[in-house]
PDB file of N, CA and C in Angstrom:
ATOM      1  N   MET A 624     362.249  48.950  76.147  1.00  0.00           N
ATOM      2  CA  MET A 624     361.731  49.228  74.821  1.00  0.00           C
ATOM      3  C   MET A 624     360.210  49.041  74.793  1.00  0.00           C
ATOM      4  N   LEU A 625     359.716  47.958  75.391  1.00  0.00           N
ATOM      5  CA  LEU A 625     358.279  47.693  75.430  1.00  0.00           C
ATOM      6  C   LEU A 625     357.554  48.783  76.216  1.00  0.00           C
ATOM      7  N   LEU A 626     358.134  49.212  77.319  1.00  0.00           N
ATOM      8  CA  LEU A 626     357.534  50.266  78.140  1.00  0.00           C
ATOM      9  C   LEU A 626     357.456  51.581  77.357  1.00  0.00           C
ATOM     10  N   VAL A 627     358.495  51.891  76.593  1.00  0.00           N
ATOM     11  CA  VAL A 627     358.516  53.105  75.777  1.00  0.00           C
ATOM     12  C   VAL A 627     357.409  53.044  74.730  1.00  0.00           C
ATOM     13  N   GLN A 628     357.233  51.898  74.090  1.00  0.00           N
ATOM     14  CA  GLN A 628     356.168  51.738  73.090  1.00  0.00           C
ATOM     15  C   GLN A 628     354.792  51.876  73.727  1.00  0.00           C
ATOM     16  N   LEU A 629     354.638  51.306  74.914  1.00  0.00           N
ATOM     17  CA  LEU A 629     353.363  51.394  75.624  1.00  0.00           C
ATOM     18  C   LEU A 629     353.039  52.846  75.963  1.00  0.00           C
ATOM     19  N   VAL A 630     354.022  53.563  76.498  1.00  0.00           N
ATOM     20  CA  VAL A 630     353.816  54.970  76.851  1.00  0.00           C
ATOM     21  C   VAL A 630     353.491  55.782  75.602  1.00  0.00           C
ATOM     22  N   GLN A 631     354.180  55.532  74.510  1.00  0.00           N
ATOM     23  CA  GLN A 631     353.919  56.248  73.260  1.00  0.00           C
ATOM     24  C   GLN A 631     352.526  55.929  72.728  1.00  0.00           C
ATOM     25  N   SER A 632     352.115  54.668  72.804  1.00  0.00           N
ATOM     26  CA  SER A 632     350.781  54.276  72.345  1.00  0.00           C
ATOM     27  C   SER A 632     349.692  54.942  73.174  1.00  0.00           C
ATOM     28  N   VAL A 633     349.884  54.962  74.485  1.00  0.00           N
ATOM     29  CA  VAL A 633     348.910  55.615  75.362  1.00  0.00           C
ATOM     30  C   VAL A 633     348.880  57.109  75.062  1.00  0.00           C
ATOM     31  N   GLY A 634     350.030  57.711  74.895  1.00  0.00           N
ATOM     32  CA  GLY A 634     350.090  59.132  74.553  1.00  0.00           C
ATOM     33  C   GLY A 634     349.399  59.438  73.239  1.00  0.00           C
ATOM     34  N   ASP A 635     349.630  58.597  72.230  1.00  0.00           N
ATOM     35  CA  ASP A 635     348.962  58.777  70.929  1.00  0.00           C
ATOM     36  C   ASP A 635     347.447  58.648  71.067  1.00  0.00           C
ATOM     37  N   TYR A 636     347.016  57.655  71.846  1.00  0.00           N
ATOM     38  CA  TYR A 636     345.591  57.435  72.065  1.00  0.00           C
ATOM     39  C   TYR A 636     344.964  58.663  72.741  1.00  0.00           C
ATOM     40  N   LEU A 637     345.573  59.130  73.827  1.00  0.00           N
ATOM     41  CA  LEU A 637     345.039  60.277  74.555  1.00  0.00           C
ATOM     42  C   LEU A 637     345.028  61.534  73.683  1.00  0.00           C
ATOM     43  N   HIS A 638     346.048  61.718  72.886  1.00  0.00           N
ATOM     44  CA  HIS A 638     346.083  62.862  71.968  1.00  0.00           C
ATOM     45  C   HIS A 638     344.932  62.773  70.967  1.00  0.00           C
ATOM     46  N   ASP A 639     344.708  61.588  70.417  1.00  0.00           N
ATOM     47  CA  ASP A 639     343.625  61.401  69.459  1.00  0.00           C
ATOM     48  C   ASP A 639     342.268  61.669  70.099  1.00  0.00           C
ATOM     49  N   VAL A 640     342.057  61.117  71.288  1.00  0.00           N
ATOM     50  CA  VAL A 640     340.753  61.238  71.956  1.00  0.00           C
ATOM     51  C   VAL A 640     340.486  62.665  72.429  1.00  0.00           C
ATOM     52  N   PHE A 641     341.487  63.301  73.062  1.00  0.00           N
ATOM     53  CA  PHE A 641     341.244  64.592  73.698  1.00  0.00           C
ATOM     54  C   PHE A 641     341.659  65.801  72.864  1.00  0.00           C
ATOM     55  N   ILE A 642     342.471  65.636  71.836  1.00  0.00           N
ATOM     56  CA  ILE A 642     342.923  66.773  71.032  1.00  0.00           C
ATOM     57  C   ILE A 642     342.390  66.679  69.600  1.00  0.00           C
ATOM     58  N   THR A 643     342.707  65.599  68.917  1.00  0.00           N
ATOM     59  CA  THR A 643     342.322  65.459  67.505  1.00  0.00           C
ATOM     60  C   THR A 643     340.809  65.494  67.330  1.00  0.00           C
ATOM     61  N   GLN A 644     340.078  64.832  68.196  1.00  0.00           N
ATOM     62  CA  GLN A 644     338.625  64.747  68.058  1.00  0.00           C
ATOM     63  C   GLN A 644     337.890  65.923  68.687  1.00  0.00           C
ATOM     64  N   LEU A 645     338.616  66.848  69.302  1.00  0.00           N
ATOM     65  CA  LEU A 645     337.986  67.970  69.992  1.00  0.00           C
ATOM     66  C   LEU A 645     337.252  68.863  68.992  1.00  0.00           C
ATOM     67  N   ASP A 646     335.958  68.976  69.187  1.00  0.00           N
ATOM     68  CA  ASP A 646     335.140  69.867  68.379  1.00  0.00           C
ATOM     69  C   ASP A 646     334.014  70.387  69.268  1.00  0.00           C
ATOM     70  N   GLY A 647     333.108  71.132  68.687  1.00  0.00           N
ATOM     71  CA  GLY A 647     332.012  71.699  69.461  1.00  0.00           C
ATOM     72  C   GLY A 647     331.143  70.658  70.141  1.00  0.00           C
ATOM     73  N   TRP A 648     330.950  69.516  69.499  1.00  0.00           N
ATOM     74  CA  TRP A 648     330.137  68.451  70.084  1.00  0.00           C
ATOM     75  C   TRP A 648     330.812  67.849  71.306  1.00  0.00           C
ATOM     76  N   VAL A 649     332.113  67.692  71.247  1.00  0.00           N
ATOM     77  CA  VAL A 649     332.834  67.154  72.409  1.00  0.00           C
ATOM     78  C   VAL A 649     332.773  68.162  73.562  1.00  0.00           C
ATOM     79  N   VAL A 650     332.903  69.446  73.243  1.00  0.00           N
ATOM     80  CA  VAL A 650     332.783  70.482  74.269  1.00  0.00           C
ATOM     81  C   VAL A 650     331.393  70.432  74.891  1.00  0.00           C
ATOM     82  N   LEU A 651     330.346  70.301  74.057  1.00  0.00           N
ATOM     83  CA  LEU A 651     328.979  70.161  74.574  1.00  0.00           C
ATOM     84  C   LEU A 651     328.880  68.950  75.498  1.00  0.00           C
ATOM     85  N   GLY A 652     329.464  67.837  75.084  1.00  0.00           N
ATOM     86  CA  GLY A 652     329.450  66.636  75.916  1.00  0.00           C
ATOM     87  C   GLY A 652     330.110  66.858  77.268  1.00  0.00           C
ATOM     88  N   PHE A 653     331.228  67.573  77.270  1.00  0.00           N
ATOM     89  CA  PHE A 653     331.907  67.870  78.539  1.00  0.00           C
ATOM     90  C   PHE A 653     331.079  68.813  79.411  1.00  0.00           C
ATOM     91  N   VAL A 654     330.479  69.839  78.809  1.00  0.00           N
ATOM     92  CA  VAL A 654     329.620  70.762  79.566  1.00  0.00           C
ATOM     93  C   VAL A 654     328.456  69.980  80.178  1.00  0.00           C
ATOM     94  N   ALA A 655     327.850  69.112  79.385  1.00  0.00           N
ATOM     95  CA  ALA A 655     326.741  68.291  79.873  1.00  0.00           C
ATOM     96  C   ALA A 655     327.182  67.413  81.037  1.00  0.00           C
ATOM     97  N   GLN A 656     328.346  66.804  80.905  1.00  0.00           N
ATOM     98  CA  GLN A 656     328.832  65.919  81.965  1.00  0.00           C
ATOM     99  C   GLN A 656     329.142  66.690  83.240  1.00  0.00           C
ATOM    100  N   VAL A 657     329.690  67.906  83.101  1.00  0.00           N
ATOM    101  CA  VAL A 657     329.966  68.737  84.280  1.00  0.00           C
ATOM    102  C   VAL A 657     328.660  69.105  84.973  1.00  0.00           C
ATOM    103  N   MET A 658     327.635  69.488  84.199  1.00  0.00           N
ATOM    104  CA  MET A 658     326.331  69.799  84.791  1.00  0.00           C
ATOM    105  C   MET A 658     325.743  68.581  85.486  1.00  0.00           C
ATOM    106  N   PHE A 659     325.832  67.455  84.818  1.00  0.00           N
ATOM    107  CA  PHE A 659     325.271  66.225  85.357  1.00  0.00           C
ATOM    108  C   PHE A 659     325.983  65.839  86.659  1.00  0.00           C
ATOM    109  N   THR A 660     327.293  66.000  86.690  1.00  0.00           N
ATOM    110  CA  THR A 660     328.062  65.706  87.902  1.00  0.00           C
ATOM    111  C   THR A 660     327.763  66.735  88.986  1.00  0.00           C
ATOM    112  N   GLY A 661     327.516  67.977  88.587  1.00  0.00           N
ATOM    113  CA  GLY A 661     327.211  69.034  89.543  1.00  0.00           C
ATOM    114  C   GLY A 661     326.004  68.733  90.405  1.00  0.00           C
ATOM    115  N   ARG A 662     325.086  67.964  89.887  1.00  0.00           N
ATOM    116  CA  ARG A 662     323.894  67.629  90.673  1.00  0.00           C
ATOM    117  C   ARG A 662     324.255  66.820  91.915  1.00  0.00           C
ATOM    118  N   PHE A 663     325.260  65.966  91.805  1.00  0.00           N
ATOM    119  CA  PHE A 663     325.675  65.185  92.970  1.00  0.00           C
ATOM    120  C   PHE A 663     326.350  66.065  94.002  1.00  0.00           C
ATOM    121  N   VAL A 664     327.112  67.040  93.549  1.00  0.00           N
ATOM    122  CA  VAL A 664     327.767  67.979  94.466  1.00  0.00           C
ATOM    123  C   VAL A 664     326.712  68.790  95.213  1.00  0.00           C
ATOM    124  N   VAL A 665     325.710  69.289  94.485  1.00  0.00           N
ATOM    125  CA  VAL A 665     324.627  70.053  95.095  1.00  0.00           C
ATOM    126  C   VAL A 665     323.884  69.197  96.121  1.00  0.00           C
ATOM    127  N   GLN A 666     323.594  67.960  95.769  1.00  0.00           N
ATOM    128  CA  GLN A 666     322.872  67.067  96.678  1.00  0.00           C
ATOM    129  C   GLN A 666     323.695  66.771  97.925  1.00  0.00           C
ATOM    130  N   TRP A 667     324.970  66.541  97.745  1.00  0.00           N
ATOM    131  CA  TRP A 667     325.853  66.235  98.867  1.00  0.00           C
ATOM    132  C   TRP A 667     325.932  67.422  99.833  1.00  0.00           C
ATOM    133  N   ILE A 668     326.117  68.627  99.308  1.00  0.00           N
ATOM    134  CA  ILE A 668     326.208  69.821 100.150  1.00  0.00           C
ATOM    135  C   ILE A 668     324.903  70.040 100.908  1.00  0.00           C
ATOM    136  N   ALA A 669     323.778  69.904 100.217  1.00  0.00           N
ATOM    137  CA  ALA A 669     322.476  70.085 100.873  1.00  0.00           C
ATOM    138  C   ALA A 669     322.263  69.054 101.971  1.00  0.00           C
ATOM    139  N   SER A 670     322.665  67.819 101.722  1.00  0.00           N
ATOM    140  CA  SER A 670     322.514  66.766 102.728  1.00  0.00           C
ATOM    141  C   SER A 670     323.419  67.017 103.923  1.00  0.00           C
ATOM    142  N   GLU A 671     324.638  67.454 103.663  1.00  0.00           N
ATOM    143  CA  GLU A 671     325.561  67.766 104.766  1.00  0.00           C
ATOM    144  C   GLU A 671     324.996  68.880 105.639  1.00  0.00           C
ATOM    145  N   ARG A 672     324.459  69.901 105.027  1.00  0.00           N
ATOM    146  CA  ARG A 672     323.888  71.028 105.786  1.00  0.00           C
ATOM    147  C   ARG A 672     322.686  70.600 106.607  1.00  0.00           C
ATOM    148  N   ALA A 673     321.858  69.715 106.032  1.00  0.00           N
ATOM    149  CA  ALA A 673     320.646  69.265 106.722  1.00  0.00           C
ATOM    150  C   ALA A 673     320.920  68.152 107.722  1.00  0.00           C
ATOM    151  N   GLY A 674     322.050  67.479 107.566  1.00  0.00           N
ATOM    152  CA  GLY A 674     322.349  66.348 108.436  1.00  0.00           C
ATOM    153  C   GLY A 674     321.524  65.116 108.100  1.00  0.00           C
ATOM    154  N   ARG A 675     320.963  65.098 106.904  1.00  0.00           N
ATOM    155  CA  ARG A 675     320.171  63.964 106.421  1.00  0.00           C
ATOM    156  C   ARG A 675     320.181  64.003 104.897  1.00  0.00           C
ATOM    157  N   SER A 676     319.738  62.947 104.280  1.00  0.00           N
ATOM    158  CA  SER A 676     319.717  62.895 102.819  1.00  0.00           C
ATOM    159  C   SER A 676     318.559  63.727 102.284  1.00  0.00           C
ATOM    160  N   VAL A 677     318.884  64.697 101.444  1.00  0.00           N
ATOM    161  CA  VAL A 677     317.857  65.532 100.817  1.00  0.00           C
ATOM    162  C   VAL A 677     318.158  65.682  99.329  1.00  0.00           C
ATOM    163  N   LEU A 678     317.117  65.951  98.577  1.00  0.00           N
ATOM    164  CA  LEU A 678     317.267  66.236  97.152  1.00  0.00           C
ATOM    165  C   LEU A 678     316.738  67.639  96.897  1.00  0.00           C
ATOM    166  N   PRO A 679     317.625  68.625  96.829  1.00  0.00           N
ATOM    167  CA  PRO A 679     317.173  69.997  96.613  1.00  0.00           C
ATOM    168  C   PRO A 679     316.673  70.213  95.187  1.00  0.00           C
ATOM    169  N   PHE A 680     315.929  71.291  94.986  1.00  0.00           N
ATOM    170  CA  PHE A 680     315.406  71.643  93.673  1.00  0.00           C
ATOM    171  C   PHE A 680     316.525  71.710  92.645  1.00  0.00           C
ATOM    172  N   ALA A 681     317.685  72.241  93.041  1.00  0.00           N
ATOM    173  CA  ALA A 681     318.818  72.375  92.115  1.00  0.00           C
ATOM    174  C   ALA A 681     319.292  71.012  91.602  1.00  0.00           C
ATOM    175  N   PHE A 682     319.123  69.965  92.392  1.00  0.00           N
ATOM    176  CA  PHE A 682     319.500  68.621  91.945  1.00  0.00           C
ATOM    177  C   PHE A 682     318.731  68.260  90.678  1.00  0.00           C
ATOM    178  N   TRP A 683     317.416  68.513  90.698  1.00  0.00           N
ATOM    179  CA  TRP A 683     316.593  68.161  89.537  1.00  0.00           C
ATOM    180  C   TRP A 683     316.846  69.118  88.382  1.00  0.00           C
ATOM    181  N   THR A 684     317.182  70.375  88.675  1.00  0.00           N
ATOM    182  CA  THR A 684     317.518  71.332  87.619  1.00  0.00           C
ATOM    183  C   THR A 684     318.792  70.902  86.904  1.00  0.00           C
ATOM    184  N   PHE A 685     319.832  70.564  87.680  1.00  0.00           N
ATOM    185  CA  PHE A 685     321.076  70.079  87.083  1.00  0.00           C
ATOM    186  C   PHE A 685     320.844  68.763  86.343  1.00  0.00           C
ATOM    187  N   SER A 686     320.016  67.901  86.903  1.00  0.00           N
ATOM    188  CA  SER A 686     319.710  66.620  86.249  1.00  0.00           C
ATOM    189  C   SER A 686     319.079  66.847  84.887  1.00  0.00           C
ATOM    190  N   LEU A 687     318.077  67.723  84.839  1.00  0.00           N
ATOM    191  CA  LEU A 687     317.398  67.985  83.572  1.00  0.00           C
ATOM    192  C   LEU A 687     318.333  68.665  82.569  1.00  0.00           C
ATOM    193  N   GLY A 688     319.064  69.671  83.012  1.00  0.00           N
ATOM    194  CA  GLY A 688     319.981  70.370  82.109  1.00  0.00           C
ATOM    195  C   GLY A 688     321.066  69.457  81.575  1.00  0.00           C
ATOM    196  N   GLY A 689     321.753  68.765  82.473  1.00  0.00           N
ATOM    197  CA  GLY A 689     322.817  67.857  82.050  1.00  0.00           C
ATOM    198  C   GLY A 689     322.289  66.685  81.255  1.00  0.00           C
ATOM    199  N   GLY A 690     321.170  66.118  81.691  1.00  0.00           N
ATOM    200  CA  GLY A 690     320.588  64.970  80.992  1.00  0.00           C
ATOM    201  C   GLY A 690     320.113  65.327  79.590  1.00  0.00           C
ATOM    202  N   THR A 691     319.520  66.509  79.442  1.00  0.00           N
ATOM    203  CA  THR A 691     319.054  66.940  78.128  1.00  0.00           C
ATOM    204  C   THR A 691     320.232  67.171  77.182  1.00  0.00           C
ATOM    205  N   LEU A 692     321.279  67.835  77.685  1.00  0.00           N
ATOM    206  CA  LEU A 692     322.468  68.043  76.853  1.00  0.00           C
ATOM    207  C   LEU A 692     323.129  66.712  76.493  1.00  0.00           C
ATOM    208  N   LEU A 693     323.170  65.787  77.445  1.00  0.00           N
ATOM    209  CA  LEU A 693     323.728  64.457  77.142  1.00  0.00           C
ATOM    210  C   LEU A 693     322.872  63.726  76.113  1.00  0.00           C
ATOM    211  N   LEU A 694     321.556  63.901  76.179  1.00  0.00           N
ATOM    212  CA  LEU A 694     320.677  63.291  75.180  1.00  0.00           C
ATOM    213  C   LEU A 694     320.957  63.871  73.789  1.00  0.00           C
ATOM    214  N   ILE A 695     321.110  65.180  73.706  1.00  0.00           N
ATOM    215  CA  ILE A 695     321.440  65.809  72.422  1.00  0.00           C
ATOM    216  C   ILE A 695     322.765  65.263  71.897  1.00  0.00           C
ATOM    217  N   TYR A 696     323.744  65.164  72.779  1.00  0.00           N
ATOM    218  CA  TYR A 696     325.057  64.625  72.407  1.00  0.00           C
ATOM    219  C   TYR A 696     324.936  63.179  71.936  1.00  0.00           C
ATOM    220  N   ALA A 697     324.146  62.379  72.648  1.00  0.00           N
ATOM    221  CA  ALA A 697     323.961  60.968  72.280  1.00  0.00           C
ATOM    222  C   ALA A 697     323.269  60.832  70.930  1.00  0.00           C
ATOM    223  N   ILE A 698     322.293  61.701  70.666  1.00  0.00           N
ATOM    224  CA  ILE A 698     321.606  61.673  69.370  1.00  0.00           C
ATOM    225  C   ILE A 698     322.595  62.006  68.259  1.00  0.00           C
ATOM    226  N   TYR A 699     323.411  63.025  68.484  1.00  0.00           N
ATOM    227  CA  TYR A 699     324.422  63.379  67.495  1.00  0.00           C
ATOM    228  C   TYR A 699     325.385  62.224  67.251  1.00  0.00           C
ATOM    229  N   ARG A 700     325.792  61.535  68.318  1.00  0.00           N
ATOM    230  CA  ARG A 700     326.736  60.421  68.212  1.00  0.00           C
ATOM    231  C   ARG A 700     326.071  59.131  67.736  1.00  0.00           C
ATOM    232  N   ARG A 701     324.736  59.139  67.649  1.00  0.00           N
ATOM    233  CA  ARG A 701     323.960  57.975  67.187  1.00  0.00           C
ATOM    234  C   ARG A 701     324.211  56.735  68.050  1.00  0.00           C
ATOM    235  N   ASP A 702     324.179  56.949  69.359  1.00  0.00           N
ATOM    236  CA  ASP A 702     324.417  55.866  70.307  1.00  0.00           C
ATOM    237  C   ASP A 702     323.074  55.419  70.886  1.00  0.00           C
ATOM    238  N   PRO A 703     322.518  54.287  70.428  1.00  0.00           N
ATOM    239  CA  PRO A 703     321.168  53.884  70.845  1.00  0.00           C
ATOM    240  C   PRO A 703     321.050  53.593  72.338  1.00  0.00           C
ATOM    241  N   VAL A 704     322.082  53.045  72.945  1.00  0.00           N
ATOM    242  CA  VAL A 704     322.030  52.744  74.389  1.00  0.00           C
ATOM    243  C   VAL A 704     321.976  54.046  75.184  1.00  0.00           C
ATOM    244  N   PHE A 705     322.842  54.967  74.831  1.00  0.00           N
ATOM    245  CA  PHE A 705     322.915  56.264  75.494  1.00  0.00           C
ATOM    246  C   PHE A 705     321.625  57.061  75.271  1.00  0.00           C
ATOM    247  N   ILE A 706     321.087  57.019  74.053  1.00  0.00           N
ATOM    248  CA  ILE A 706     319.846  57.724  73.730  1.00  0.00           C
ATOM    249  C   ILE A 706     318.689  57.185  74.575  1.00  0.00           C
ATOM    250  N   ALA A 707     318.538  55.878  74.620  1.00  0.00           N
ATOM    251  CA  ALA A 707     317.439  55.271  75.376  1.00  0.00           C
ATOM    252  C   ALA A 707     317.535  55.623  76.857  1.00  0.00           C
ATOM    253  N   GLY A 708     318.721  55.521  77.411  1.00  0.00           N
ATOM    254  CA  GLY A 708     318.903  55.825  78.836  1.00  0.00           C
ATOM    255  C   GLY A 708     318.627  57.280  79.161  1.00  0.00           C
ATOM    256  N   GLN A 709     319.155  58.192  78.349  1.00  0.00           N
ATOM    257  CA  GLN A 709     318.971  59.615  78.631  1.00  0.00           C
ATOM    258  C   GLN A 709     317.543  60.069  78.336  1.00  0.00           C
ATOM    259  N   ALA A 710     316.887  59.489  77.341  1.00  0.00           N
ATOM    260  CA  ALA A 710     315.506  59.866  77.034  1.00  0.00           C
ATOM    261  C   ALA A 710     314.592  59.528  78.210  1.00  0.00           C
ATOM    262  N   LEU A 711     314.724  58.330  78.747  1.00  0.00           N
ATOM    263  CA  LEU A 711     313.916  57.932  79.905  1.00  0.00           C
ATOM    264  C   LEU A 711     314.258  58.802  81.110  1.00  0.00           C
ATOM    265  N   SER A 712     315.535  59.016  81.354  1.00  0.00           N
ATOM    266  CA  SER A 712     315.959  59.833  82.491  1.00  0.00           C
ATOM    267  C   SER A 712     315.418  61.247  82.395  1.00  0.00           C
ATOM    268  N   THR A 713     315.433  61.824  81.196  1.00  0.00           N
ATOM    269  CA  THR A 713     314.944  63.187  81.011  1.00  0.00           C
ATOM    270  C   THR A 713     313.465  63.278  81.389  1.00  0.00           C
ATOM    271  N   PHE A 714     312.682  62.288  81.003  1.00  0.00           N
ATOM    272  CA  PHE A 714     311.276  62.257  81.393  1.00  0.00           C
ATOM    273  C   PHE A 714     311.141  62.229  82.920  1.00  0.00           C
ATOM    274  N   ILE A 715     311.946  61.413  83.582  1.00  0.00           N
ATOM    275  CA  ILE A 715     311.899  61.302  85.049  1.00  0.00           C
ATOM    276  C   ILE A 715     312.288  62.625  85.701  1.00  0.00           C
ATOM    277  N   TYR A 716     313.304  63.308  85.159  1.00  0.00           N
ATOM    278  CA  TYR A 716     313.726  64.595  85.725  1.00  0.00           C
ATOM    279  C   TYR A 716     312.622  65.632  85.590  1.00  0.00           C
ATOM    280  N   ILE A 717     311.960  65.654  84.438  1.00  0.00           N
ATOM    281  CA  ILE A 717     310.857  66.602  84.237  1.00  0.00           C
ATOM    282  C   ILE A 717     309.751  66.328  85.246  1.00  0.00           C
ATOM    283  N   ARG A 718     309.421  65.068  85.430  1.00  0.00           N
ATOM    284  CA  ARG A 718     308.352  64.709  86.376  1.00  0.00           C
ATOM    285  C   ARG A 718     308.731  65.106  87.801  1.00  0.00           C
ATOM    286  N   ASN A 719     309.971  64.859  88.189  1.00  0.00           N
ATOM    287  CA  ASN A 719     310.401  65.233  89.537  1.00  0.00           C
ATOM    288  C   ASN A 719     310.435  66.747  89.717  1.00  0.00           C
ATOM    289  N   LEU A 720     310.786  67.489  88.684  1.00  0.00           N
ATOM    290  CA  LEU A 720     310.718  68.949  88.763  1.00  0.00           C
ATOM    291  C   LEU A 720     309.271  69.410  88.939  1.00  0.00           C
ATOM    292  N   GLN A 721     308.331  68.735  88.284  1.00  0.00           N
ATOM    293  CA  GLN A 721     306.915  69.077  88.469  1.00  0.00           C
ATOM    294  C   GLN A 721     306.506  68.865  89.929  1.00  0.00           C
ATOM    295  N   PHE A 722     306.906  67.749  90.517  1.00  0.00           N
ATOM    296  CA  PHE A 722     306.611  67.497  91.931  1.00  0.00           C
ATOM    297  C   PHE A 722     307.238  68.561  92.822  1.00  0.00           C
ATOM    298  N   ALA A 723     308.496  68.900  92.551  1.00  0.00           N
ATOM    299  CA  ALA A 723     309.201  69.894  93.368  1.00  0.00           C
ATOM    300  C   ALA A 723     308.533  71.261  93.257  1.00  0.00           C
ATOM    301  N   LEU A 724     308.133  71.640  92.041  1.00  0.00           N
ATOM    302  CA  LEU A 724     307.451  72.928  91.864  1.00  0.00           C
ATOM    303  C   LEU A 724     306.098  72.941  92.579  1.00  0.00           C
ATOM    304  N   ARG A 725     305.376  71.839  92.487  1.00  0.00           N
ATOM    305  CA  ARG A 725     304.083  71.736  93.174  1.00  0.00           C
ATOM    306  C   ARG A 725     304.270  71.888  94.682  1.00  0.00           C
ATOM    307  N   GLU A 726     305.304  71.242  95.215  1.00  0.00           N
ATOM    308  CA  GLU A 726     305.586  71.333  96.652  1.00  0.00           C
ATOM    309  C   GLU A 726     305.982  72.750  97.042  1.00  0.00           C
ATOM    310  N   ARG A 727     306.792  73.402  96.224  1.00  0.00           N
ATOM    311  CA  ARG A 727     307.182  74.798  96.506  1.00  0.00           C
ATOM    312  C   ARG A 727     305.956  75.703  96.554  1.00  0.00           C
ATOM    313  N   ARG A 728     305.061  75.531  95.572  1.00  0.00           N
ATOM    314  CA  ARG A 728     303.835  76.364  95.537  1.00  0.00           C
ATOM    315  C   ARG A 728     302.985  76.101  96.773  1.00  0.00           C
ATOM    316  N   ALA A 729     302.858  74.857  97.164  1.00  0.00           N
ATOM    317  CA  ALA A 729     302.058  74.498  98.334  1.00  0.00           C
ATOM    318  C   ALA A 729     302.669  75.107  99.600  1.00  0.00           C
ATOM    319  N   ASN A 730     303.978  75.057  99.702  1.00  0.00           N
ATOM    320  CA  ASN A 730     304.658  75.630 100.881  1.00  0.00           C
ATOM    321  C   ASN A 730     304.498  77.143 100.940  1.00  0.00           C
ATOM    322  N   ARG A 731     304.505  77.797  99.788  1.00  0.00           N
ATOM    323  CA  ARG A 731     304.319  79.261  99.751  1.00  0.00           C
ATOM    324  C   ARG A 731     302.885  79.635 100.145  1.00  0.00           C
ATOM    325  N   ALA A 732     301.933  78.799  99.744  1.00  0.00           N
ATOM    326  CA  ALA A 732     300.532  79.070 100.053  1.00  0.00           C
ATOM    327  C   ALA A 732     300.268  78.950 101.557  1.00  0.00           C
ATOM    328  N   VAL A 733     301.008  78.058 102.216  1.00  0.00           N
ATOM    329  CA  VAL A 733     300.831  77.835 103.645  1.00  0.00           C
ATOM    330  C   VAL A 733     301.413  78.983 104.453  1.00  0.00           C
ATOM    331  N   THR A 734     302.521  79.535 103.986  1.00  0.00           N
ATOM    332  CA  THR A 734     303.180  80.598 104.769  1.00  0.00           C
ATOM    333  C   THR A 734     302.633  81.969 104.514  1.00  0.00           C
TER     334      THR A 734
END
């Protein structure tokens, strides 16, 4: 009986979290999280191909895209911890993209 109640409670919770609350903002949050996670996949594949740890341009692109969407989501949700973390991270991603673009331009000028 206790196990049945536990399973029902978990089922009710999951239904509430993933079905009842599903709206455009939650979809945005999921898209942002997929983009943000995609940066690790891109980095891993690039490192495997190179045989060493590398951070490709796409890593910073995914970081900025996912981080910015997560920041928008956090602002909508009014989560101060999430907002502070994503705001700082977004600045760092922009700066790293500037470095990557500068390096790309320099490499093109040399060749």
